[in-house]
Amino acid sequence: MNDYIEAVVSFKHKPEDDYYAILGCDELSSEDQILREYRIRAKQCHPDKMLDCPDAVDNFRLLQTAKEVLCNSRLRNDYDRWRHSGILISFKDWKAKTESGHISMHWMMNKKEEPMLENVKSEDKATQQRARTDAVQTSASKEDLLRKFRSYEI
């Protein structure tokens, strides 16, 4: 836990965290514009063309990651939310933590209450409560009837 806190405190945004800058576009760019910029940059920094650069593979992977995130509408929304939040962890770490938190907290979601009794509308709470009371009384009277039957009172 202390390592995590230390990482958060000492975190500095790096140029490779800004996917828009990597692709040379901004938040208002459409998916087509992002793809055009990606293709231009992919041709320029492809590892097969840059044999003398030792970081060419890492740079190309970073370019691909930026394109994948910004061309997927759900991931792009998450990335924009992360960017504007000012959270001091990387997008990759933030995404992993939000997904794990969402999975472990699924039981906290408010679910629509389904009526357990037939022919009861969910809008009418008073009717629903009355029906539950009637059901309990009916159940109690059935149990009472069964008790009397078993004890030969009937």
PDB file of C-alpha atoms in Angstrom:
ATOM      1  CA  MET A   1       0.000   0.000   0.000  1.00  0.00           C
ATOM      2  CA  ASN A   2       2.837   2.392   0.819  1.00  0.00           C
ATOM      3  CA  ASP A   3       4.381   1.799  -2.613  1.00  0.00           C
ATOM      4  CA  TYR A   4       1.094   2.751  -4.213  1.00  0.00           C
ATOM      5  CA  ILE A   5       0.818   5.972  -2.180  1.00  0.00           C
ATOM      6  CA  GLU A   6       4.422   6.834  -2.988  1.00  0.00           C
ATOM      7  CA  ALA A   7       3.762   6.247  -6.696  1.00  0.00           C
ATOM      8  CA  VAL A   8       0.740   8.547  -6.575  1.00  0.00           C
ATOM      9  CA  VAL A   9       2.605  11.286  -4.714  1.00  0.00           C
ATOM     10  CA  SER A  10       5.621  11.165  -7.018  1.00  0.00           C
ATOM     11  CA  PHE A  11       3.661  10.772 -10.284  1.00  0.00           C
ATOM     12  CA  LYS A  12       4.407  13.246 -13.074  1.00  0.00           C
ATOM     13  CA  HIS A  13       2.511  13.276 -16.358  1.00  0.00           C
ATOM     14  CA  LYS A  14       4.825  12.259 -19.176  1.00  0.00           C
ATOM     15  CA  PRO A  15       4.539  13.168 -22.845  1.00  0.00           C
ATOM     16  CA  GLU A  16       3.601   9.553 -23.619  1.00  0.00           C
ATOM     17  CA  ASP A  17       0.504   9.943 -21.427  1.00  0.00           C
ATOM     18  CA  ASP A  18      -1.006  12.458 -23.862  1.00  0.00           C
ATOM     19  CA  TYR A  19      -2.460  10.310 -26.631  1.00  0.00           C
ATOM     20  CA  TYR A  20      -3.797  13.338 -28.491  1.00  0.00           C
ATOM     21  CA  ALA A  21      -0.312  14.862 -28.714  1.00  0.00           C
ATOM     22  CA  ILE A  22       1.161  11.536 -29.827  1.00  0.00           C
ATOM     23  CA  LEU A  23      -1.265  11.462 -32.760  1.00  0.00           C
ATOM     24  CA  GLY A  24      -1.060  15.204 -33.401  1.00  0.00           C
ATOM     25  CA  CYS A  25      -4.748  15.926 -32.858  1.00  0.00           C
ATOM     26  CA  ASP A  26      -7.008  17.285 -30.127  1.00  0.00           C
ATOM     27  CA  GLU A  27     -10.177  16.334 -28.241  1.00  0.00           C
ATOM     28  CA  LEU A  28     -12.417  17.711 -30.976  1.00  0.00           C
ATOM     29  CA  SER A  29     -10.881  15.493 -33.664  1.00  0.00           C
ATOM     30  CA  SER A  30     -13.158  12.957 -35.273  1.00  0.00           C
ATOM     31  CA  GLU A  31     -12.313   9.284 -35.578  1.00  0.00           C
ATOM     32  CA  ASP A  32     -11.473   9.770 -39.275  1.00  0.00           C
ATOM     33  CA  GLN A  33      -9.028  12.567 -38.442  1.00  0.00           C
ATOM     34  CA  ILE A  34      -7.412  10.406 -35.776  1.00  0.00           C
ATOM     35  CA  LEU A  35      -7.027   7.525 -38.227  1.00  0.00           C
ATOM     36  CA  ARG A  36      -5.497   9.830 -40.862  1.00  0.00           C
ATOM     37  CA  GLU A  37      -2.975  11.182 -38.355  1.00  0.00           C
ATOM     38  CA  TYR A  38      -2.220   7.645 -37.177  1.00  0.00           C
ATOM     39  CA  ARG A  39      -1.492   6.437 -40.711  1.00  0.00           C
ATOM     40  CA  ILE A  40       0.856   9.359 -41.379  1.00  0.00           C
ATOM     41  CA  ARG A  41       2.775   8.781 -38.161  1.00  0.00           C
ATOM     42  CA  ALA A  42       2.765   4.984 -38.560  1.00  0.00           C
ATOM     43  CA  LYS A  43       4.515   5.341 -41.924  1.00  0.00           C
ATOM     44  CA  GLN A  44       7.081   7.709 -40.413  1.00  0.00           C
ATOM     45  CA  CYS A  45       7.978   5.755 -37.284  1.00  0.00           C
ATOM     46  CA  HIS A  46       7.415   2.142 -38.334  1.00  0.00           C
ATOM     47  CA  PRO A  47      10.171  -0.063 -36.843  1.00  0.00           C
ATOM     48  CA  ASP A  48      11.012  -1.499 -40.281  1.00  0.00           C
ATOM     49  CA  LYS A  49      11.856   2.002 -41.556  1.00  0.00           C
ATOM     50  CA  MET A  50      13.776   3.071 -38.457  1.00  0.00           C
ATOM     51  CA  LEU A  51      16.299   0.279 -38.050  1.00  0.00           C
ATOM     52  CA  ASP A  52      18.856   2.523 -36.349  1.00  0.00           C
ATOM     53  CA  CYS A  53      16.469   3.707 -33.583  1.00  0.00           C
ATOM     54  CA  PRO A  54      16.388   1.352 -30.553  1.00  0.00           C
ATOM     55  CA  ASP A  55      13.112   2.855 -29.269  1.00  0.00           C
ATOM     56  CA  ALA A  56      11.252   2.455 -32.574  1.00  0.00           C
ATOM     57  CA  VAL A  57       9.266  -0.584 -31.415  1.00  0.00           C
ATOM     58  CA  ASP A  58       8.193   1.087 -28.159  1.00  0.00           C
ATOM     59  CA  ASN A  59       7.263   4.310 -29.970  1.00  0.00           C
ATOM     60  CA  PHE A  60       5.214   2.373 -32.510  1.00  0.00           C
ATOM     61  CA  ARG A  61       3.406   0.426 -29.747  1.00  0.00           C
ATOM     62  CA  LEU A  62       2.629   3.696 -28.017  1.00  0.00           C
ATOM     63  CA  LEU A  63       1.237   5.073 -31.284  1.00  0.00           C
ATOM     64  CA  GLN A  64      -0.939   1.968 -31.698  1.00  0.00           C
ATOM     65  CA  THR A  65      -2.193   2.226 -28.110  1.00  0.00           C
ATOM     66  CA  ALA A  66      -3.099   5.878 -28.629  1.00  0.00           C
ATOM     67  CA  LYS A  67      -5.027   5.003 -31.785  1.00  0.00           C
ATOM     68  CA  GLU A  68      -6.855   2.094 -30.136  1.00  0.00           C
ATOM     69  CA  VAL A  69      -7.924   4.204 -27.156  1.00  0.00           C
ATOM     70  CA  LEU A  70      -9.005   7.242 -29.167  1.00  0.00           C
ATOM     71  CA  CYS A  71     -10.866   5.259 -31.845  1.00  0.00           C
ATOM     72  CA  ASN A  72     -12.903   3.296 -29.304  1.00  0.00           C
ATOM     73  CA  SER A  73     -15.686   5.599 -28.079  1.00  0.00           C
ATOM     74  CA  ARG A  74     -15.950   3.997 -24.630  1.00  0.00           C
ATOM     75  CA  LEU A  75     -12.184   4.061 -24.037  1.00  0.00           C
ATOM     76  CA  ARG A  76     -11.956   7.595 -25.401  1.00  0.00           C
ATOM     77  CA  ASN A  77     -14.634   8.789 -22.962  1.00  0.00           C
ATOM     78  CA  ASP A  78     -12.747   7.095 -20.124  1.00  0.00           C
ATOM     79  CA  TYR A  79      -9.461   8.633 -21.299  1.00  0.00           C
ATOM     80  CA  ASP A  80     -10.984  12.123 -21.500  1.00  0.00           C
ATOM     81  CA  ARG A  81     -12.460  11.697 -18.017  1.00  0.00           C
ATOM     82  CA  TRP A  82      -9.047  10.615 -16.695  1.00  0.00           C
ATOM     83  CA  ARG A  83      -7.325  13.550 -18.404  1.00  0.00           C
ATOM     84  CA  HIS A  84      -9.688  16.117 -16.922  1.00  0.00           C
ATOM     85  CA  SER A  85      -9.790  14.545 -13.466  1.00  0.00           C
ATOM     86  CA  GLY A  86      -6.246  15.473 -12.510  1.00  0.00           C
ATOM     87  CA  ILE A  87      -5.718  12.054 -10.929  1.00  0.00           C
ATOM     88  CA  LEU A  88      -2.048  11.392 -10.326  1.00  0.00           C
ATOM     89  CA  ILE A  89      -1.777   7.889 -11.745  1.00  0.00           C
ATOM     90  CA  SER A  90      -1.279   6.729 -15.319  1.00  0.00           C
ATOM     91  CA  PHE A  91      -4.285   6.052 -17.523  1.00  0.00           C
ATOM     92  CA  LYS A  92      -3.425   2.362 -17.655  1.00  0.00           C
ATOM     93  CA  ASP A  93      -3.349   2.084 -13.843  1.00  0.00           C
ATOM     94  CA  TRP A  94      -6.469   4.215 -13.455  1.00  0.00           C
ATOM     95  CA  LYS A  95      -8.365   2.060 -15.965  1.00  0.00           C
ATOM     96  CA  ALA A  96      -7.304  -1.153 -14.212  1.00  0.00           C
ATOM     97  CA  LYS A  97      -8.382   0.195 -10.814  1.00  0.00           C
ATOM     98  CA  THR A  98     -11.748   1.498 -12.042  1.00  0.00           C
ATOM     99  CA  GLU A  99     -12.519  -1.815 -13.738  1.00  0.00           C
ATOM    100  CA  SER A 100     -11.568  -3.859 -10.687  1.00  0.00           C
ATOM    101  CA  GLY A 101     -13.586  -1.542  -8.442  1.00  0.00           C
ATOM    102  CA  HIS A 102     -16.575  -1.760 -10.730  1.00  0.00           C
ATOM    103  CA  ILE A 103     -16.424  -5.532 -10.770  1.00  0.00           C
ATOM    104  CA  SER A 104     -16.136  -5.825  -7.001  1.00  0.00           C
ATOM    105  CA  MET A 105     -18.867  -3.253  -6.351  1.00  0.00           C
ATOM    106  CA  HIS A 106     -21.487  -4.670  -8.730  1.00  0.00           C
ATOM    107  CA  TRP A 107     -23.614  -5.753  -5.780  1.00  0.00           C
ATOM    108  CA  MET A 108     -24.057  -2.130  -4.689  1.00  0.00           C
ATOM    109  CA  MET A 109     -26.036  -1.216  -7.784  1.00  0.00           C
ATOM    110  CA  ASN A 110     -29.631  -0.278  -7.062  1.00  0.00           C
ATOM    111  CA  LYS A 111     -31.859  -2.763  -8.766  1.00  0.00           C
ATOM    112  CA  LYS A 112     -35.471  -2.242  -9.611  1.00  0.00           C
ATOM    113  CA  GLU A 113     -37.632  -3.921  -7.055  1.00  0.00           C
ATOM    114  CA  GLU A 114     -39.735  -6.597  -8.693  1.00  0.00           C
ATOM    115  CA  PRO A 115     -43.077  -7.342  -7.085  1.00  0.00           C
ATOM    116  CA  MET A 116     -43.099 -10.812  -5.608  1.00  0.00           C
ATOM    117  CA  LEU A 117     -46.835 -11.127  -5.926  1.00  0.00           C
ATOM    118  CA  GLU A 118     -48.730 -11.557  -9.142  1.00  0.00           C
ATOM    119  CA  ASN A 119     -51.181  -8.962 -10.387  1.00  0.00           C
ATOM    120  CA  VAL A 120     -49.667  -6.143  -8.303  1.00  0.00           C
ATOM    121  CA  LYS A 121     -48.481  -2.990 -10.060  1.00  0.00           C
ATOM    122  CA  SER A 122     -45.158  -1.610  -8.851  1.00  0.00           C
ATOM    123  CA  GLU A 123     -46.432   2.006  -8.888  1.00  0.00           C
ATOM    124  CA  ASP A 124     -49.000   1.412  -6.168  1.00  0.00           C
ATOM    125  CA  LYS A 125     -46.986   0.873  -2.973  1.00  0.00           C
ATOM    126  CA  ALA A 126     -50.060   0.880  -0.720  1.00  0.00           C
ATOM    127  CA  THR A 127     -51.700  -1.856  -2.780  1.00  0.00           C
ATOM    128  CA  GLN A 128     -48.456  -3.802  -2.755  1.00  0.00           C
ATOM    129  CA  GLN A 129     -48.160  -3.532   1.032  1.00  0.00           C
ATOM    130  CA  ARG A 130     -51.803  -4.539   1.467  1.00  0.00           C
ATOM    131  CA  ALA A 131     -51.274  -7.548  -0.793  1.00  0.00           C
ATOM    132  CA  ARG A 132     -48.240  -8.603   1.255  1.00  0.00           C
ATOM    133  CA  THR A 133     -50.253  -8.315   4.458  1.00  0.00           C
ATOM    134  CA  ASP A 134     -53.089 -10.358   2.918  1.00  0.00           C
ATOM    135  CA  ALA A 135     -50.609 -12.965   1.733  1.00  0.00           C
ATOM    136  CA  VAL A 136     -49.099 -13.255   5.213  1.00  0.00           C
ATOM    137  CA  GLN A 137     -52.562 -13.563   6.770  1.00  0.00           C
ATOM    138  CA  THR A 138     -53.595 -16.116   4.150  1.00  0.00           C
ATOM    139  CA  SER A 139     -50.412 -18.023   4.790  1.00  0.00           C
ATOM    140  CA  ALA A 140     -51.031 -17.871   8.555  1.00  0.00           C
ATOM    141  CA  SER A 141     -54.609 -19.073   8.143  1.00  0.00           C
ATOM    142  CA  LYS A 142     -53.420 -21.952   5.931  1.00  0.00           C
ATOM    143  CA  GLU A 143     -50.860 -22.919   8.554  1.00  0.00           C
ATOM    144  CA  ASP A 144     -53.518 -22.697  11.253  1.00  0.00           C
ATOM    145  CA  LEU A 145     -55.861 -24.857   9.178  1.00  0.00           C
ATOM    146  CA  LEU A 146     -53.111 -27.401   8.594  1.00  0.00           C
ATOM    147  CA  ARG A 147     -52.253 -27.443  12.327  1.00  0.00           C
ATOM    148  CA  LYS A 148     -55.887 -28.070  13.220  1.00  0.00           C
ATOM    149  CA  PHE A 149     -56.110 -30.851  10.645  1.00  0.00           C
ATOM    150  CA  ARG A 150     -52.973 -32.548  11.962  1.00  0.00           C
ATOM    151  CA  SER A 151     -54.189 -32.341  15.577  1.00  0.00           C
ATOM    152  CA  TYR A 152     -57.608 -33.799  14.610  1.00  0.00           C
ATOM    153  CA  GLU A 153     -59.439 -30.651  15.559  1.00  0.00           C
ATOM    154  CA  ILE A 154     -61.216 -30.619  12.231  1.00  0.00           C
TER     155      ILE A 154
END
